[in-house]
Coordinates of C-alpha atoms and ligand atoms in Angstrom, one line a residue:
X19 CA -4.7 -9.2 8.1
X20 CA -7.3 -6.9 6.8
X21 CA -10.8 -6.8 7.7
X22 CA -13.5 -4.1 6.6
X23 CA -16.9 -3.6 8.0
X24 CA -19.6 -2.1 6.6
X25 CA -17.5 0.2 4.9
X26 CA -18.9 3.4 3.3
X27 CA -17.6 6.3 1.6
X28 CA -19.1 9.4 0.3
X29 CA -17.4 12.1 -1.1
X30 CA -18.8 15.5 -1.4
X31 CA -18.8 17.1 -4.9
X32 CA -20.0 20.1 -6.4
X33 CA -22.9 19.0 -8.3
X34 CA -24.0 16.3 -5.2
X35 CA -22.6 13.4 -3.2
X36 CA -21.1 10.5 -4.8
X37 CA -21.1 7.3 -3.0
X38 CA -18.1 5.7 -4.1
X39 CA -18.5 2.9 -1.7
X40 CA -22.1 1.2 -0.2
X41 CA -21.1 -1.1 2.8
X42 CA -18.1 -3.4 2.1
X43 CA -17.5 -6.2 4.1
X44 CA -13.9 -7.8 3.0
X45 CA -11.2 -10.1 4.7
X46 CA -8.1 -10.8 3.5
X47 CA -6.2 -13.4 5.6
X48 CA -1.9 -13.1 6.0
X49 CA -0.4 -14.2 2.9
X50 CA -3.4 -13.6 0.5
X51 CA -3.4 -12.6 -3.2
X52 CA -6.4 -11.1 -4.1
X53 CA -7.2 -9.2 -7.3
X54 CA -10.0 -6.3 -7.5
X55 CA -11.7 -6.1 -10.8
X56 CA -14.8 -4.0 -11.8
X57 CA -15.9 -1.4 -13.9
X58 CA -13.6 2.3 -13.9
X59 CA -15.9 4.7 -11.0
X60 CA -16.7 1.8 -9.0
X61 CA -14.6 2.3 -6.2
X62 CA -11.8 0.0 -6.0
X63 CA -9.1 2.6 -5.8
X64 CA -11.2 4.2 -3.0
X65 CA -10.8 0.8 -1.6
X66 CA -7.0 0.8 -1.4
X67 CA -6.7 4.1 0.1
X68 CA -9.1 3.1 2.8
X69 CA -6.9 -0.2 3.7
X70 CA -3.7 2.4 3.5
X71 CA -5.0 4.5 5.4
X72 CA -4.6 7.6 2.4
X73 CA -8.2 8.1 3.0
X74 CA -10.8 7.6 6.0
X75 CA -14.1 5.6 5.6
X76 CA -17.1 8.2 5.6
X77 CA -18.3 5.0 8.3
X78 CA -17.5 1.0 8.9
X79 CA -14.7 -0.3 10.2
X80 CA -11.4 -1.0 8.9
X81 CA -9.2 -2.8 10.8
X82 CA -5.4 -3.3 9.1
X83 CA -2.8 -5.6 10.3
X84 CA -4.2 -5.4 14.2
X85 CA -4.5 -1.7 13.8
X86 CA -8.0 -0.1 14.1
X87 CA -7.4 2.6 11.4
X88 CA -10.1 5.1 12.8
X89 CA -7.9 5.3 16.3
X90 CA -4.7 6.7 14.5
X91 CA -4.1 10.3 14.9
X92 CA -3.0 11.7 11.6
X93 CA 1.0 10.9 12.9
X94 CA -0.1 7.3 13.6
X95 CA -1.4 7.0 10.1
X96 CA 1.6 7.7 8.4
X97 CA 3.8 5.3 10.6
X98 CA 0.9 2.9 9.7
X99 CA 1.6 3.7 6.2
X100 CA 5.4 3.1 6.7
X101 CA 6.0 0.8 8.8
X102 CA 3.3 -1.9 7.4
X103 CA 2.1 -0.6 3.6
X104 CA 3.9 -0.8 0.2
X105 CA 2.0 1.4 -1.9
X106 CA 2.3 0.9 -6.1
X107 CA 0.3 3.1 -8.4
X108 CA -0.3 3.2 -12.1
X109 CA 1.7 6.1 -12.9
X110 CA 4.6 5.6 -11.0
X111 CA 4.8 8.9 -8.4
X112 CA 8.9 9.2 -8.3
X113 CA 10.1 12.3 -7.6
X114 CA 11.3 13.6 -10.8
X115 CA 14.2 15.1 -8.7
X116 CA 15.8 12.4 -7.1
X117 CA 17.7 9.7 -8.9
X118 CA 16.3 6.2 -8.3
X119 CA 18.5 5.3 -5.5
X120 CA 17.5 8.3 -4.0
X121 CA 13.6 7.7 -4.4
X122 CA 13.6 4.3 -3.0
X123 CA 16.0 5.8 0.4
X124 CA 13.5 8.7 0.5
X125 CA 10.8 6.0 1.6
X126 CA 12.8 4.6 4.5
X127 CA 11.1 4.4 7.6
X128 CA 13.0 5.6 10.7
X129 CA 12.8 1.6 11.7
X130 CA 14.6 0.7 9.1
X131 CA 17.4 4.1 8.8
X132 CA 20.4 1.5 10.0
X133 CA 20.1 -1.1 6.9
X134 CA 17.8 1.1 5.0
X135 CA 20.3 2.1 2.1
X136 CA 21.6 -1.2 1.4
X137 CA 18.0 -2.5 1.4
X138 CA 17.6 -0.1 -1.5
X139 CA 20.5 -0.8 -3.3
X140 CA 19.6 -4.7 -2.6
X141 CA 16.2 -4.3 -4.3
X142 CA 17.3 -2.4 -7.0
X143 CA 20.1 -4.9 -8.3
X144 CA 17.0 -7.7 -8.0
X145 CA 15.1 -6.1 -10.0
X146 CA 17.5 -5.0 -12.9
X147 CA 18.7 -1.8 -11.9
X148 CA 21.6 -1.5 -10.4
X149 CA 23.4 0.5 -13.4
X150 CA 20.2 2.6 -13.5
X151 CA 20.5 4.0 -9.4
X152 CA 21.8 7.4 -10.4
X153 CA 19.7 8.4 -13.0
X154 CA 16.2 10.5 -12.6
X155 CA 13.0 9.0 -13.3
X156 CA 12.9 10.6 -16.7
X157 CA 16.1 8.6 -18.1
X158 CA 14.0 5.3 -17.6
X159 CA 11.8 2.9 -19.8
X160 CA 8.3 2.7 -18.0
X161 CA 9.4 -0.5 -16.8
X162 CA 12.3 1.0 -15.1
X163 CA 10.1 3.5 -13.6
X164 CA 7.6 1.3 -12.2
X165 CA 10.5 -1.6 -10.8
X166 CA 11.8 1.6 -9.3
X167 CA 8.7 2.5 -7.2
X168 CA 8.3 -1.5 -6.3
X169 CA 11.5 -1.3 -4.6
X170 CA 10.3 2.1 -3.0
X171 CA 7.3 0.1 -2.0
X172 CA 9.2 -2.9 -1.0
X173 CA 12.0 -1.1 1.4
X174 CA 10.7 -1.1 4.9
X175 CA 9.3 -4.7 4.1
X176 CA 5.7 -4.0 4.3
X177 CA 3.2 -7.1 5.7
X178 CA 0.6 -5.8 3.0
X179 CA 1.4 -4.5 -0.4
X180 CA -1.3 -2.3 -2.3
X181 CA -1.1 -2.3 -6.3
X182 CA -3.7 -0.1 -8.2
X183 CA -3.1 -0.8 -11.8
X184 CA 0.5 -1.5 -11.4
X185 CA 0.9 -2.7 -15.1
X186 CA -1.6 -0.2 -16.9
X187 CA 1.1 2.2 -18.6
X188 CA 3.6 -1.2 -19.1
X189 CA 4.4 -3.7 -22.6
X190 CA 3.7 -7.1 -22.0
X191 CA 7.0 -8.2 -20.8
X192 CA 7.4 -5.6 -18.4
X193 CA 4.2 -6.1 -17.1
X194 CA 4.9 -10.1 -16.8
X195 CA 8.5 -8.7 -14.8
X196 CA 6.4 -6.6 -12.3
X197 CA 4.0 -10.0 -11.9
X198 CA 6.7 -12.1 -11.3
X199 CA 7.9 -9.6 -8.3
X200 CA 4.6 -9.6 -6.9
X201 CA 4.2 -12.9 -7.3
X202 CA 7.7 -13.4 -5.8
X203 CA 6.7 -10.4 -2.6
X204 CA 3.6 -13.3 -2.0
X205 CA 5.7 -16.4 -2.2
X206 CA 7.4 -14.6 1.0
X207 CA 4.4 -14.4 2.9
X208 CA 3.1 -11.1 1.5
X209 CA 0.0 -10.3 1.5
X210 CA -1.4 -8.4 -1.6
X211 CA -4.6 -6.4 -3.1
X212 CA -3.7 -5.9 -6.3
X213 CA -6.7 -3.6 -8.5
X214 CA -6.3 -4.6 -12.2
X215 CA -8.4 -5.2 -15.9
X216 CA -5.2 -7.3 -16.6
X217 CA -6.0 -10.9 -17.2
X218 CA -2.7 -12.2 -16.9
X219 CA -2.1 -10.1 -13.8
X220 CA -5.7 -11.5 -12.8
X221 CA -4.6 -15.3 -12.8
X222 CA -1.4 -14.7 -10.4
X223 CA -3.6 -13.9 -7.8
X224 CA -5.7 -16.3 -5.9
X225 CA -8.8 -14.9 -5.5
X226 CA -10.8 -12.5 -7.6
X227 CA -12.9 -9.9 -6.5
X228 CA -15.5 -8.2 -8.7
X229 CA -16.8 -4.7 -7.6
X230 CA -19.8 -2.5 -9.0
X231 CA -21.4 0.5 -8.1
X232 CA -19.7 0.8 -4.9
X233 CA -20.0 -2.6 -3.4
X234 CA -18.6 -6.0 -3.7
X235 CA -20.5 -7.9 -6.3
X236 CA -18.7 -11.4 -5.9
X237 CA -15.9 -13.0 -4.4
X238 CA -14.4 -16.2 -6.4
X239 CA -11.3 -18.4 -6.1
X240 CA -9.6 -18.8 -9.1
Ligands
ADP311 P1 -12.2 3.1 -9.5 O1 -10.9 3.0 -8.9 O2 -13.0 1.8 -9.5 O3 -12.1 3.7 -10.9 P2 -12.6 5.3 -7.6 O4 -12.5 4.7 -6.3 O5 -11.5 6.0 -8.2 O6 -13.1 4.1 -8.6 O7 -13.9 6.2 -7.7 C1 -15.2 5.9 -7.2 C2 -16.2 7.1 -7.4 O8 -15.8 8.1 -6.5 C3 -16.1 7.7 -8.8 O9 -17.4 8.1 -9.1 C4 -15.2 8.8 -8.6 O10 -15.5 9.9 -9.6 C5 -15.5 9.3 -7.2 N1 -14.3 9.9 -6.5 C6 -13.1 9.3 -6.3 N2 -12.2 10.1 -5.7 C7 -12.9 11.2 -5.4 C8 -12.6 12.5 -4.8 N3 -11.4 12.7 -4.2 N4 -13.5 13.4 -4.8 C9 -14.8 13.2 -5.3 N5 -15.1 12.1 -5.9 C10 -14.2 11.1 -6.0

């Protein structure tokens, strides 16, 4: 489902280069749970944006559910990103504008504009927030907020979902509720790279990949 070669990045900075990634070889079968661990500046967000094609490997090869991601033009990246990606960050990114209901329709892909809506509205009453679809972002517990951009990411049911410290700003028990839906996504065939320093996020997944300085350090089965 995804396989990197060689992968490099280097971004260019003021005061020098930074290699943020040194040749990563990685491949996640269909249906994997995999967890990225490692130190903060070692490059496993760079890593996600690579495999959803946000950002473009300096050089390697990165190929993403049987798409070769260096032959999209910048149009055939974001139907990449639509059509096969579920993208969950750390701090949420709704748009403070729109009401939930109305964040999660935003992110329907033109595939999906016949049951698109009643997708949302599905997700949303799974995940505890049907009375909540009409309120802004703001109004909501950071629980709320983050079940709200899982649906988003969840909508055009994506093959691969991307997590980069999905239950860094949460409480334990919303953290365990966003776990349980990932968990839940996999159980479904989803496949899943999930960057976290959460142990209890750690042991949902099924393999655990340490990173450092760039490259991949080790690659265990829990
Ligand atoms: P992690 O997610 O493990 O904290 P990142 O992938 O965010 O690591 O960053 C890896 C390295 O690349 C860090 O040194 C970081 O400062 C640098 N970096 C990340 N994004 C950029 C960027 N857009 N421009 C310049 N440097 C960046």
């Amino acid at each position: 489902m995804i396989q990197l070669d060689h992968i490099a990045k280097v971004y260019p900075r003021a005061d020098g280069l930074v290699h943020a990634l040194v040749g990563v070889n990685l491949e996640v079968p269909r249906g994997r749970f995999v967890a990225i661990r490692g130190p903060s500046g070692c490059g496993k967000s760079t890593l996600l944006s690579i495999v959803g094609a946000l950002g473009s490997p300096t050089s390697g090869r990165a190929v993403v559910a049987g798409e070769d991601l260096a032959a999209l033009s910048p149009g055939g990246k974001a139907r990449f990103r639509a059509r096969t990606i579920g993208f969950v960050f750390q701090m949420f990114h709704l748009l403070p504008y729109l009401t939930v209901l109305e964040n999660v329709v935003a992110a329907v892909s033109p595939e999906h504009r016949a049951d698109g809506v009643r997708r949302a509205v599905e997700l949303l009453s799974r995940f505890g927030l049907a009375r909540r679809r009409g309120h802004r972002p703001a109004e909501l517990s950071a629980g709320e907020r983050q079940r709200t951009a899982i649906a988003r990411a969840m909508v055009n049911q994506p093959a691969v979902l991307l997590a980069d410290e999905p239950t860094g700003n949460l409480d334990p028990d919303n953290a365990s509720e966003v776990m349980a839906i990932l968990a839940d996504y996999h159980r479904q065939g989803g496949t899943v790279l999930l960057v976290t320093h959460d142990e209890a996020a750690t042991a949902v997944a099924q393999q655990v990949i340490l990173m450092r300085d760039g490259a991949i350090e080790d690659a265990a089965r829990t």
